[in-house]
Amino acid sequence: MLRIFNSLTRQKEEFHPIDAGQVRMYVCGMTVYDYCHVGHARVMVVFDVVLRWLRDKGYDVTYVRNITDIDDKIIRRAQENGEDFHDLTARFIQAMHEDLAALGILPPTHEPRATEAIADIVALIQTLLDKSFAYAGGSGDVYYDVRRFDCYGRLANKKLDDLRAGSRVEIEDDKNDPLDFVLWKAAKPGEPSWPSPWGAGRPGWHIECSAMSTRCLGAHFDIHGGGMDLKFPHHENEIAQSEAASGHRYVNIWMHNGFVQVDDEKMSKSLGNFFTVREVLQRYQPEVVRFFILSSHYRGPLNYANENLEHAKASLTRLYTALRGLPMVEAPVEEGWRTRFEQAMDDDFNTPEALAVLFDLAREINRLRVEDEAAAARLGITLKHLGGALGLLQDDPERLLQGKSIFLVSSILSRSTTSVADLTVATIPEEQINVLIDQRTAARKAKNWAEGDRIRALLQEAGILLEDTPKGTIWRRE
């Protein structure tokens, strides 16, 4: 039975969908004014694995991941660039899709945009006004009245007075309480706006997700996810808005992934210590980045460091090396291994433990490879299948180990004069490597061991490792 840690109740709970066999899940997506950084990548990979595992267990999953394409940061960046905000968001939506595709993120069922949900947002705000959970301020803004919602603070596990005492929000002239938050912002000169019963303006951030989630999934759905930084106030406010409007429970299970840290500080744009996905992918294959993210439990911190990415790279290489050269066979998944893997994933998506199962399986494949290649090949099918539930090990082992999709150190290497200093960054042609391997093989047959060693060392310094097997010399990226 799948058990998920519910941030609302602060304990693991058995997962029972509202409708048998169907799961409805919403995850807060990107605010598109810049490139995705590793913190964003973690959210996307974590809930991609949740999606994959739910589908692997046979659920029909409707997955909604929104795009915030209007807010203060977007308006400010567009003004700084001197461009229309639509052009800015279109550019970064395309970049986001490219980054997510590179990381193997499956597309959501629906990807609503805030600017396309204005009518739903206006209707939801009107409902809150009609039920006296909201009020119009004198400046044309509309606010949510937190005092009217008895359960406010439940997700943050704090009482209203405690939140108020610790609030940094200054009381504005037309706000009743420092914790009251804006639902509709009155238009300012030069800013995008839409018509509403309260005058031209634009939605507040929190109301956008309530409107988009309930439009796509209904007023009550199974799972809502996002980063830990969204827990308060964003998700707290979503609960208050949505449950006040509907009169019943909004979401059954709340999931939050932990922060990405750099030198024990949260990675974020505001701190200036973030790395974009594009920057990281210049140095590491996308699957290495994905493996790195899954090597820590989703609720814990993830420490970004080059040594941790290098460890992920070496670990992924071990798994692909176990699959390398195995003959293609048709075989069922070995139930014993499936059971162990399933126990790990059903325990709140424990990916580190699931990866440990894959390494045990790889060791068994390597042991069997010598004495029973057919048995090793059958286990290879199981390894590839279980890895697929994590979005791993679906590439061709030769392709990945030889690094054909990333930049390598390369040059036309001559037989006797080329040094590492002559190498330049480019995509190394496979033919080039094979020529050198053939030259090394010929040198070894002629008992010219020095030349053979020189070629091996030259390739190794360029990041190419050779392995001599009974079937000949094979190579892979370091």
CSV table of C-alpha atoms in Angstrom, one decimal:
chain,number,residue,atom,x,y,z
A,1,MET,CA,0.0,0.0,0.0
A,2,LEU,CA,1.3,3.4,-1.0
A,3,ARG,CA,1.9,5.7,2.0
A,4,ILE,CA,2.6,9.4,1.5
A,5,PHE,CA,3.7,12.0,4.0
A,6,ASN,CA,0.9,14.6,4.3
A,7,SER,CA,2.3,18.0,5.1
A,8,LEU,CA,-1.2,18.9,6.5
A,9,THR,CA,-1.3,16.2,9.1
A,10,ARG,CA,2.5,15.8,9.4
A,11,GLN,CA,2.4,12.1,9.1
A,12,LYS,CA,2.5,9.3,6.5
A,13,GLU,CA,-1.0,8.2,5.4
A,14,GLU,CA,-2.2,5.4,3.2
A,15,PHE,CA,-3.1,6.7,-0.1
A,16,HIS,CA,-6.7,6.2,-1.2
A,17,PRO,CA,-7.8,8.3,-4.2
A,18,ILE,CA,-11.2,10.0,-4.1
A,19,ASP,CA,-12.3,8.1,-7.2
A,20,ALA,CA,-11.1,4.5,-7.4
A,21,GLY,CA,-8.3,4.0,-10.0
A,22,GLN,CA,-8.0,7.7,-10.7
A,23,VAL,CA,-5.7,10.3,-9.3
A,24,ARG,CA,-6.0,14.1,-9.7
A,25,MET,CA,-2.8,16.0,-8.9
A,26,TYR,CA,-1.8,19.7,-9.1
A,27,VAL,CA,1.7,21.0,-8.7
A,28,CYS,CA,2.7,24.7,-8.6
A,29,GLY,CA,4.9,25.4,-11.7
A,30,MET,CA,7.2,28.1,-12.8
A,31,THR,CA,6.9,31.9,-12.7
A,32,VAL,CA,8.4,32.5,-16.2
A,33,TYR,CA,10.6,35.5,-16.1
A,34,ASP,CA,14.0,33.8,-16.2
A,35,TYR,CA,15.6,30.4,-16.8
A,36,CYS,CA,14.9,27.4,-14.6
A,37,HIS,CA,17.5,26.8,-11.9
A,38,VAL,CA,18.3,23.6,-10.0
A,39,GLY,CA,15.7,24.3,-7.3
A,40,HIS,CA,13.0,24.4,-10.0
A,41,ALA,CA,14.5,21.2,-11.5
A,42,ARG,CA,14.1,19.4,-8.2
A,43,VAL,CA,10.4,20.2,-8.0
A,44,MET,CA,9.9,19.1,-11.5
A,45,VAL,CA,11.9,15.8,-11.2
A,46,VAL,CA,10.3,14.9,-7.8
A,47,PHE,CA,6.8,15.2,-9.0
A,48,ASP,CA,7.6,13.6,-12.4
A,49,VAL,CA,8.7,10.5,-10.3
A,50,VAL,CA,5.4,10.7,-8.3
A,51,LEU,CA,3.5,10.8,-11.6
A,52,ARG,CA,5.5,7.9,-13.1
A,53,TRP,CA,5.1,5.7,-10.0
A,54,LEU,CA,1.3,6.4,-9.7
A,55,ARG,CA,1.0,5.4,-13.4
A,56,ASP,CA,3.3,2.4,-12.8
A,57,LYS,CA,0.9,1.2,-10.1
A,58,GLY,CA,-2.0,1.4,-12.6
A,59,TYR,CA,-3.6,4.7,-11.7
A,60,ASP,CA,-5.1,6.9,-14.4
A,61,VAL,CA,-3.5,10.2,-13.4
A,62,THR,CA,-4.6,13.7,-14.4
A,63,TYR,CA,-1.6,15.9,-13.7
A,64,VAL,CA,-1.9,19.7,-13.8
A,65,ARG,CA,1.1,21.9,-13.5
A,66,ASN,CA,0.4,25.6,-14.0
A,67,ILE,CA,2.4,28.5,-15.4
A,68,THR,CA,2.4,31.8,-13.7
A,69,ASP,CA,2.7,34.3,-16.6
A,70,ILE,CA,1.7,37.5,-14.8
A,71,ASP,CA,3.1,38.8,-11.5
A,72,ASP,CA,5.2,41.6,-10.1
A,73,LYS,CA,8.5,40.0,-11.1
A,74,ILE,CA,7.4,39.4,-14.7
A,75,ILE,CA,6.2,43.0,-15.0
A,76,ARG,CA,9.4,44.4,-13.5
A,77,ARG,CA,11.6,42.3,-15.8
A,78,ALA,CA,9.7,43.2,-18.9
A,79,GLN,CA,10.0,46.9,-18.0
A,80,GLU,CA,13.7,46.5,-17.4
A,81,ASN,CA,14.0,44.9,-20.8
A,82,GLY,CA,11.8,47.4,-22.6
A,83,GLU,CA,9.6,44.6,-24.0
A,84,ASP,CA,6.0,43.4,-23.8
A,85,PHE,CA,5.4,41.0,-21.0
A,86,HIS,CA,3.9,38.5,-23.4
A,87,ASP,CA,7.1,38.3,-25.4
A,88,LEU,CA,9.1,37.8,-22.2
A,89,THR,CA,6.9,35.0,-20.9
A,90,ALA,CA,6.7,33.3,-24.3
A,91,ARG,CA,10.5,33.2,-24.5
A,92,PHE,CA,11.0,31.7,-21.0
A,93,ILE,CA,8.1,29.2,-21.4
A,94,GLN,CA,9.9,27.8,-24.5
A,95,ALA,CA,13.1,27.7,-22.5
A,96,MET,CA,11.4,26.0,-19.6
A,97,HIS,CA,9.9,23.3,-21.9
A,98,GLU,CA,13.4,22.7,-23.5
A,99,ASP,CA,15.0,22.3,-20.1
A,100,LEU,CA,12.3,20.0,-18.8
A,101,ALA,CA,12.5,17.8,-21.9
A,102,ALA,CA,16.2,17.5,-21.5
A,103,LEU,CA,15.7,16.3,-17.9
A,104,GLY,CA,13.2,13.7,-19.1
A,105,ILE,CA,10.2,15.3,-17.5
A,106,LEU,CA,6.9,14.0,-18.8
A,107,PRO,CA,4.4,16.6,-19.9
A,108,PRO,CA,1.5,17.3,-17.6
A,109,THR,CA,-2.1,16.5,-18.7
A,110,HIS,CA,-2.9,20.2,-18.5
A,111,GLU,CA,-0.7,23.2,-18.3
A,112,PRO,CA,-3.0,26.2,-17.6
A,113,ARG,CA,-1.6,29.8,-17.6
A,114,ALA,CA,-2.8,32.5,-15.3
A,115,THR,CA,-3.5,34.9,-18.1
A,116,GLU,CA,-5.9,32.4,-19.6
A,117,ALA,CA,-7.8,31.9,-16.4
A,118,ILE,CA,-8.9,35.5,-15.7
A,119,ALA,CA,-12.6,34.8,-16.0
A,120,ASP,CA,-12.3,31.9,-13.5
A,121,ILE,CA,-10.3,34.1,-11.1
A,122,VAL,CA,-12.8,36.9,-11.2
A,123,ALA,CA,-15.7,34.4,-10.6
A,124,LEU,CA,-13.9,32.9,-7.6
A,125,ILE,CA,-13.2,36.3,-6.1
A,126,GLN,CA,-16.8,37.3,-6.5
A,127,THR,CA,-17.8,34.1,-4.6
A,128,LEU,CA,-15.5,35.0,-1.8
A,129,LEU,CA,-17.0,38.5,-1.7
A,130,ASP,CA,-20.5,37.1,-1.7
A,131,LYS,CA,-19.7,34.9,1.3
A,132,SER,CA,-18.0,37.7,3.2
A,133,PHE,CA,-14.6,36.1,3.1
A,134,ALA,CA,-13.2,39.0,1.1
A,135,TYR,CA,-13.6,42.8,1.0
A,136,ALA,CA,-12.8,45.6,-1.3
A,137,GLY,CA,-10.2,48.2,-0.1
A,138,GLY,CA,-10.4,51.9,-0.8
A,139,SER,CA,-7.7,51.8,-3.5
A,140,GLY,CA,-9.5,49.3,-5.7
A,141,ASP,CA,-7.7,46.2,-4.4
A,142,VAL,CA,-9.7,43.2,-3.1
A,143,TYR,CA,-8.4,41.4,-0.1
A,144,TYR,CA,-9.0,38.0,1.6
A,145,ASP,CA,-10.1,38.4,5.3
A,146,VAL,CA,-8.1,35.7,7.1
A,147,ARG,CA,-10.1,36.3,10.4
A,148,ARG,CA,-13.1,34.8,8.7
A,149,PHE,CA,-11.4,31.5,8.0
A,150,ASP,CA,-11.2,29.5,11.3
A,151,CYS,CA,-8.6,27.0,10.1
A,152,TYR,CA,-6.1,29.6,8.8
A,153,GLY,CA,-2.6,28.5,9.8
A,154,ARG,CA,-3.3,24.7,9.8
A,155,LEU,CA,-0.8,23.9,7.1
A,156,ALA,CA,1.9,26.0,8.7
A,157,ASN,CA,0.9,24.4,12.1
A,158,LYS,CA,0.6,27.8,13.7
A,159,LYS,CA,-2.1,29.8,15.3
A,160,LEU,CA,-3.4,33.0,13.7
A,161,ASP,CA,-2.1,35.2,16.5
A,162,ASP,CA,1.4,33.6,16.3
A,163,LEU,CA,1.5,34.2,12.5
A,164,ARG,CA,0.4,37.8,13.0
A,165,ALA,CA,3.0,38.4,15.7
A,166,GLY,CA,5.7,37.1,13.4
A,167,SER,CA,4.4,38.7,10.3
A,168,ARG,CA,6.6,41.2,8.4
A,169,VAL,CA,3.7,42.5,6.4
A,170,GLU,CA,2.9,46.1,7.2
A,171,ILE,CA,-0.7,47.1,7.6
A,172,GLU,CA,-1.7,49.1,4.6
A,173,ASP,CA,-4.3,51.8,4.8
A,174,ASP,CA,-7.1,49.7,3.3
A,175,LYS,CA,-6.2,46.3,4.9
A,176,ASN,CA,-7.9,45.1,8.0
A,177,ASP,CA,-5.2,42.8,9.1
A,178,PRO,CA,-1.5,42.4,8.3
A,179,LEU,CA,-2.1,38.8,7.2
A,180,ASP,CA,-4.9,39.7,4.8
A,181,PHE,CA,-3.7,39.1,1.2
A,182,VAL,CA,-4.6,40.6,-2.1
A,183,LEU,CA,-6.9,38.8,-4.4
A,184,TRP,CA,-7.2,41.5,-7.1
A,185,LYS,CA,-4.7,44.3,-7.6
A,186,ALA,CA,-6.0,47.6,-9.0
A,187,ALA,CA,-4.3,48.7,-12.2
A,188,LYS,CA,-1.3,50.9,-12.1
A,189,PRO,CA,-0.1,53.1,-15.0
A,190,GLY,CA,1.8,51.2,-17.6
A,191,GLU,CA,1.0,47.7,-16.2
A,192,PRO,CA,-1.1,45.0,-17.9
A,193,SER,CA,-4.6,44.8,-16.6
A,194,TRP,CA,-8.0,43.1,-17.2
A,195,PRO,CA,-11.5,44.4,-16.6
A,196,SER,CA,-13.4,43.3,-13.5
A,197,PRO,CA,-16.4,44.3,-11.4
A,198,TRP,CA,-13.9,46.2,-9.1
A,199,GLY,CA,-12.2,48.0,-11.9
A,200,ALA,CA,-9.3,47.2,-14.2
A,201,GLY,CA,-6.5,45.2,-12.5
A,202,ARG,CA,-4.8,41.9,-12.3
A,203,PRO,CA,-5.0,38.8,-10.0
A,204,GLY,CA,-2.9,38.2,-7.0
A,205,TRP,CA,-0.6,35.2,-7.1
A,206,HIS,CA,-2.4,33.0,-4.6
A,207,ILE,CA,-5.9,33.2,-6.2
A,208,GLU,CA,-4.4,32.1,-9.6
A,209,CYS,CA,-3.6,28.6,-8.3
A,210,SER,CA,-7.0,28.1,-6.6
A,211,ALA,CA,-8.8,29.1,-9.8
A,212,MET,CA,-6.6,27.0,-12.2
A,213,SER,CA,-6.5,23.9,-10.0
A,214,THR,CA,-10.3,23.8,-9.3
A,215,ARG,CA,-11.1,24.5,-13.0
A,216,CYS,CA,-9.0,21.6,-14.1
A,217,LEU,CA,-9.5,19.1,-11.3
A,218,GLY,CA,-12.7,20.1,-9.5
A,219,ALA,CA,-13.1,21.7,-6.0
A,220,HIS,CA,-11.8,18.6,-4.2
A,221,PHE,CA,-8.8,16.6,-5.5
A,222,ASP,CA,-6.2,14.1,-4.3
A,223,ILE,CA,-2.7,15.6,-4.3
A,224,HIS,CA,-1.3,19.1,-4.3
A,225,GLY,CA,2.5,19.5,-4.5
A,226,GLY,CA,5.3,22.1,-4.6
A,227,GLY,CA,8.5,23.3,-3.0
A,228,MET,CA,8.8,23.8,0.8
A,229,ASP,CA,9.0,27.5,0.2
A,230,LEU,CA,5.4,27.5,-1.0
A,231,LYS,CA,4.0,26.0,2.1
A,232,PHE,CA,3.4,29.3,3.8
A,233,PRO,CA,1.9,31.6,2.7
A,234,HIS,CA,1.0,30.4,-0.8
A,235,HIS,CA,-0.5,27.0,-0.1
A,236,GLU,CA,-2.0,28.2,3.2
A,237,ASN,CA,-3.7,30.9,1.3
A,238,GLU,CA,-4.9,28.5,-1.4
A,239,ILE,CA,-6.6,26.4,1.3
A,240,ALA,CA,-8.3,29.4,2.8
A,241,GLN,CA,-9.6,30.7,-0.5
A,242,SER,CA,-10.7,27.4,-2.0
A,243,GLU,CA,-12.4,25.9,1.1
A,244,ALA,CA,-14.1,29.2,1.9
A,245,ALA,CA,-15.5,29.3,-1.6
A,246,SER,CA,-16.6,25.6,-1.8
A,247,GLY,CA,-17.5,25.0,1.8
A,248,HIS,CA,-15.6,21.7,1.9
A,249,ARG,CA,-12.1,20.2,1.8
A,250,TYR,CA,-9.8,21.3,-0.9
A,251,VAL,CA,-7.0,18.7,-1.1
A,252,ASN,CA,-6.5,15.4,0.6
A,253,ILE,CA,-2.7,15.2,0.6
A,254,TRP,CA,-0.2,18.0,0.5
A,255,MET,CA,3.4,17.2,-0.6
A,256,HIS,CA,6.4,19.5,-0.3
A,257,ASN,CA,9.9,18.8,-1.4
A,258,GLY,CA,12.9,20.2,0.5
A,259,PHE,CA,15.3,23.0,-0.5
A,260,VAL,CA,18.3,22.7,-2.7
A,261,GLN,CA,21.2,24.1,-0.7
A,262,VAL,CA,24.6,25.6,-1.6
A,263,ASP,CA,27.0,25.9,1.3
A,264,ASP,CA,24.2,25.3,3.8
A,265,GLU,CA,22.1,28.1,2.3
A,266,LYS,CA,18.9,27.7,0.3
A,267,MET,CA,19.5,28.1,-3.4
A,268,SER,CA,17.5,31.0,-4.7
A,269,LYS,CA,17.6,33.9,-7.1
A,270,SER,CA,17.2,36.4,-4.3
A,271,LEU,CA,20.4,35.1,-2.7
A,272,GLY,CA,22.3,35.0,-6.0
A,273,ASN,CA,23.6,31.5,-5.4
A,274,PHE,CA,21.6,29.6,-8.0
A,275,PHE,CA,22.8,27.6,-11.0
A,276,THR,CA,20.5,27.4,-14.0
A,277,VAL,CA,19.7,24.0,-15.5
A,278,ARG,CA,21.4,25.1,-18.7
A,279,GLU,CA,24.6,25.9,-16.9
A,280,VAL,CA,24.6,22.5,-15.2
A,281,LEU,CA,23.8,20.7,-18.4
A,282,GLN,CA,26.9,22.1,-20.1
A,283,ARG,CA,29.0,20.0,-17.7
A,284,TYR,CA,26.8,17.0,-16.9
A,285,GLN,CA,24.5,14.7,-18.9
A,286,PRO,CA,20.8,15.3,-18.1
A,287,GLU,CA,20.4,11.9,-16.6
A,288,VAL,CA,23.3,12.5,-14.2
A,289,VAL,CA,21.4,15.6,-12.9
A,290,ARG,CA,18.2,13.6,-12.6
A,291,PHE,CA,20.1,10.9,-10.7
A,292,PHE,CA,21.6,13.5,-8.4
A,293,ILE,CA,18.2,14.9,-7.5
A,294,LEU,CA,16.8,11.4,-6.8
A,295,SER,CA,19.8,10.4,-4.6
A,296,SER,CA,18.2,12.3,-1.7
A,297,HIS,CA,14.8,11.8,-0.3
A,298,TYR,CA,12.4,14.4,-1.7
A,299,ARG,CA,11.5,15.9,1.7
A,300,GLY,CA,15.1,16.4,2.8
A,301,PRO,CA,17.6,19.0,1.7
A,302,LEU,CA,19.7,18.4,-1.4
A,303,ASN,CA,23.2,19.7,-1.3
A,304,TYR,CA,24.4,21.1,-4.6
A,305,ALA,CA,28.2,20.5,-5.0
A,306,ASN,CA,30.4,19.4,-7.8
A,307,GLU,CA,31.6,16.3,-5.8
A,308,ASN,CA,28.0,15.2,-5.4
A,309,LEU,CA,27.3,15.5,-9.1
A,310,GLU,CA,30.5,13.6,-9.8
A,311,HIS,CA,29.4,10.9,-7.5
A,312,ALA,CA,26.0,10.8,-9.3
A,313,LYS,CA,27.9,10.5,-12.6
A,314,ALA,CA,30.0,7.6,-11.4
A,315,SER,CA,26.9,5.8,-9.9
A,316,LEU,CA,24.9,6.1,-13.0
A,317,THR,CA,27.9,4.8,-15.0
A,318,ARG,CA,27.9,1.7,-12.8
A,319,LEU,CA,24.3,1.0,-13.6
A,320,TYR,CA,24.7,1.5,-17.4
A,321,THR,CA,27.9,-0.6,-17.3
A,322,ALA,CA,25.9,-3.5,-15.9
A,323,LEU,CA,23.5,-3.2,-18.9
A,324,ARG,CA,26.2,-2.7,-21.5
A,325,GLY,CA,26.6,-5.5,-24.0
A,326,LEU,CA,23.8,-7.6,-22.7
A,327,PRO,CA,21.8,-9.4,-25.5
A,328,MET,CA,18.3,-8.2,-26.1
A,329,VAL,CA,15.8,-10.7,-24.7
A,330,GLU,CA,12.1,-10.9,-23.8
A,331,ALA,CA,11.7,-11.6,-20.2
A,332,PRO,CA,9.2,-10.7,-17.4
A,333,VAL,CA,10.2,-8.5,-14.5
A,334,GLU,CA,11.7,-10.6,-11.7
A,335,GLU,CA,9.1,-10.4,-8.9
A,336,GLY,CA,11.6,-10.5,-6.0
A,337,TRP,CA,13.4,-7.4,-7.3
A,338,ARG,CA,10.1,-5.7,-8.1
A,339,THR,CA,8.8,-6.3,-4.6
A,340,ARG,CA,11.9,-4.8,-3.0
A,341,PHE,CA,11.7,-1.8,-5.3
A,342,GLU,CA,8.0,-1.4,-4.8
A,343,GLN,CA,8.4,-1.4,-1.0
A,344,ALA,CA,10.9,1.5,-1.2
A,345,MET,CA,8.7,3.6,-3.6
A,346,ASP,CA,5.5,2.9,-1.6
A,347,ASP,CA,7.2,4.2,1.5
A,348,ASP,CA,6.7,7.9,0.6
A,349,PHE,CA,8.6,7.7,-2.7
A,350,ASN,CA,11.9,6.7,-1.0
A,351,THR,CA,14.1,7.0,-4.1
A,352,PRO,CA,17.5,6.6,-2.3
A,353,GLU,CA,16.3,3.1,-1.1
A,354,ALA,CA,14.9,2.4,-4.6
A,355,LEU,CA,18.3,3.3,-6.1
A,356,ALA,CA,20.0,0.9,-3.6
A,357,VAL,CA,17.8,-1.9,-5.0
A,358,LEU,CA,19.0,-1.0,-8.5
A,359,PHE,CA,22.7,-1.2,-7.4
A,360,ASP,CA,22.1,-4.6,-5.8
A,361,LEU,CA,20.5,-5.8,-9.1
A,362,ALA,CA,23.4,-4.4,-11.1
A,363,ARG,CA,25.9,-6.3,-8.9
A,364,GLU,CA,24.0,-9.5,-9.5
A,365,ILE,CA,24.0,-8.9,-13.2
A,366,ASN,CA,27.8,-8.5,-13.2
A,367,ARG,CA,28.2,-11.7,-11.2
A,368,LEU,CA,26.0,-13.7,-13.6
A,369,ARG,CA,27.5,-12.2,-16.7
A,370,VAL,CA,30.5,-14.5,-16.5
A,371,GLU,CA,28.7,-17.7,-15.8
A,372,ASP,CA,25.3,-17.3,-17.3
A,373,GLU,CA,24.9,-14.4,-19.8
A,374,ALA,CA,21.3,-15.4,-20.5
A,375,ALA,CA,20.3,-15.0,-16.9
A,376,ALA,CA,22.2,-11.7,-16.7
A,377,ALA,CA,20.3,-10.5,-19.7
A,378,ARG,CA,16.9,-11.4,-18.1
A,379,LEU,CA,17.9,-9.5,-15.0
A,380,GLY,CA,18.9,-6.6,-17.3
A,381,ILE,CA,15.3,-6.3,-18.4
A,382,THR,CA,14.3,-6.0,-14.8
A,383,LEU,CA,16.9,-3.3,-14.1
A,384,LYS,CA,15.8,-1.3,-17.1
A,385,HIS,CA,12.2,-1.6,-16.2
A,386,LEU,CA,12.6,-0.5,-12.6
A,387,GLY,CA,14.9,2.3,-13.6
A,388,GLY,CA,12.2,3.5,-16.0
A,389,ALA,CA,9.9,4.1,-13.0
A,390,LEU,CA,12.4,6.8,-12.0
A,391,GLY,CA,13.0,8.1,-15.5
A,392,LEU,CA,16.5,6.4,-15.6
A,393,LEU,CA,18.3,3.8,-17.6
A,394,GLN,CA,16.2,4.2,-20.8
A,395,ASP,CA,19.1,5.4,-23.0
A,396,ASP,CA,21.3,3.0,-25.0
A,397,PRO,CA,24.2,2.1,-22.7
A,398,GLU,CA,26.7,2.5,-25.6
A,399,ARG,CA,25.3,5.9,-26.4
A,400,LEU,CA,25.3,7.2,-22.8
A,401,LEU,CA,28.7,5.7,-21.8
A,402,GLN,CA,30.3,7.1,-24.9
A,403,GLY,CA,28.8,10.5,-24.1
A,404,LYS,CA,27.5,11.3,-27.6
A,405,SER,CA,25.0,13.9,-26.4
A,406,ILE,CA,27.4,16.1,-24.4
A,407,PHE,CA,30.5,18.2,-25.1
A,408,LEU,CA,33.8,16.4,-24.8
A,409,VAL,CA,37.5,17.3,-25.2
A,410,SER,CA,38.4,16.5,-28.7
A,411,SER,CA,40.8,17.1,-31.6
A,412,ILE,CA,42.1,15.2,-34.6
A,413,LEU,CA,44.7,13.2,-32.8
A,414,SER,CA,47.7,12.2,-34.7
A,415,ARG,CA,49.5,9.0,-34.0
A,416,SER,CA,52.7,10.5,-32.5
A,417,THR,CA,52.6,14.3,-32.1
A,418,THR,CA,49.3,15.3,-30.5
A,419,SER,CA,49.3,16.3,-26.9
A,420,VAL,CA,46.4,17.1,-24.5
A,421,ALA,CA,47.4,20.8,-24.8
A,422,ASP,CA,46.2,20.6,-28.5
A,423,LEU,CA,42.7,19.4,-27.6
A,424,THR,CA,39.8,21.7,-28.0
A,425,VAL,CA,36.2,21.6,-26.7
A,426,ALA,CA,33.9,20.0,-29.3
A,427,THR,CA,31.8,16.9,-29.8
A,428,ILE,CA,34.3,14.1,-30.3
A,429,PRO,CA,33.6,12.0,-33.4
A,430,GLU,CA,33.1,8.3,-32.7
A,431,GLU,CA,35.3,7.6,-35.8
A,432,GLN,CA,38.2,9.4,-34.2
A,433,ILE,CA,38.1,7.3,-31.1
A,434,ASN,CA,37.7,4.1,-33.1
A,435,VAL,CA,40.8,5.0,-35.2
A,436,LEU,CA,42.9,5.4,-32.1
A,437,ILE,CA,41.6,2.2,-30.6
A,438,ASP,CA,42.6,0.4,-33.9
A,439,GLN,CA,46.0,2.0,-33.7
A,440,ARG,CA,46.4,0.9,-30.1
A,441,THR,CA,45.3,-2.7,-31.0
A,442,ALA,CA,47.9,-2.8,-33.8
A,443,ALA,CA,50.6,-1.5,-31.6
A,444,ARG,CA,49.8,-4.1,-28.9
A,445,LYS,CA,49.9,-6.9,-31.5
A,446,ALA,CA,53.3,-5.6,-32.6
A,447,LYS,CA,54.3,-5.7,-28.9
A,448,ASN,CA,54.8,-1.9,-29.0
A,449,TRP,CA,53.5,-1.6,-25.5
A,450,ALA,CA,54.8,2.0,-25.0
A,451,GLU,CA,52.7,3.2,-28.0
A,452,GLY,CA,49.7,1.3,-26.8
A,453,ASP,CA,50.0,2.9,-23.3
A,454,ARG,CA,50.6,6.3,-24.9
A,455,ILE,CA,47.3,6.1,-26.8
A,456,ARG,CA,45.4,4.9,-23.7
A,457,ALA,CA,46.8,7.7,-21.6
A,458,LEU,CA,46.0,10.3,-24.3
A,459,LEU,CA,42.4,9.1,-24.5
A,460,GLN,CA,42.1,9.0,-20.7
A,461,GLU,CA,43.2,12.6,-20.4
A,462,ALA,CA,40.5,13.5,-22.9
A,463,GLY,CA,38.0,11.8,-20.7
A,464,ILE,CA,37.8,8.5,-22.7
A,465,LEU,CA,38.3,5.2,-20.7
A,466,LEU,CA,39.2,2.0,-22.5
A,467,GLU,CA,38.3,-1.5,-21.4
A,468,ASP,CA,39.8,-4.6,-22.9
A,469,THR,CA,37.3,-7.5,-23.1
A,470,PRO,CA,37.4,-10.9,-24.7
A,471,LYS,CA,35.3,-9.4,-27.5
A,472,GLY,CA,37.7,-6.5,-28.1
A,473,THR,CA,38.3,-3.0,-26.7
A,474,ILE,CA,35.3,-0.9,-25.7
A,475,TRP,CA,35.2,2.7,-24.4
A,476,ARG,CA,33.1,5.0,-22.4
A,477,ARG,CA,33.1,8.5,-21.0
A,478,GLU,CA,34.8,9.0,-17.7
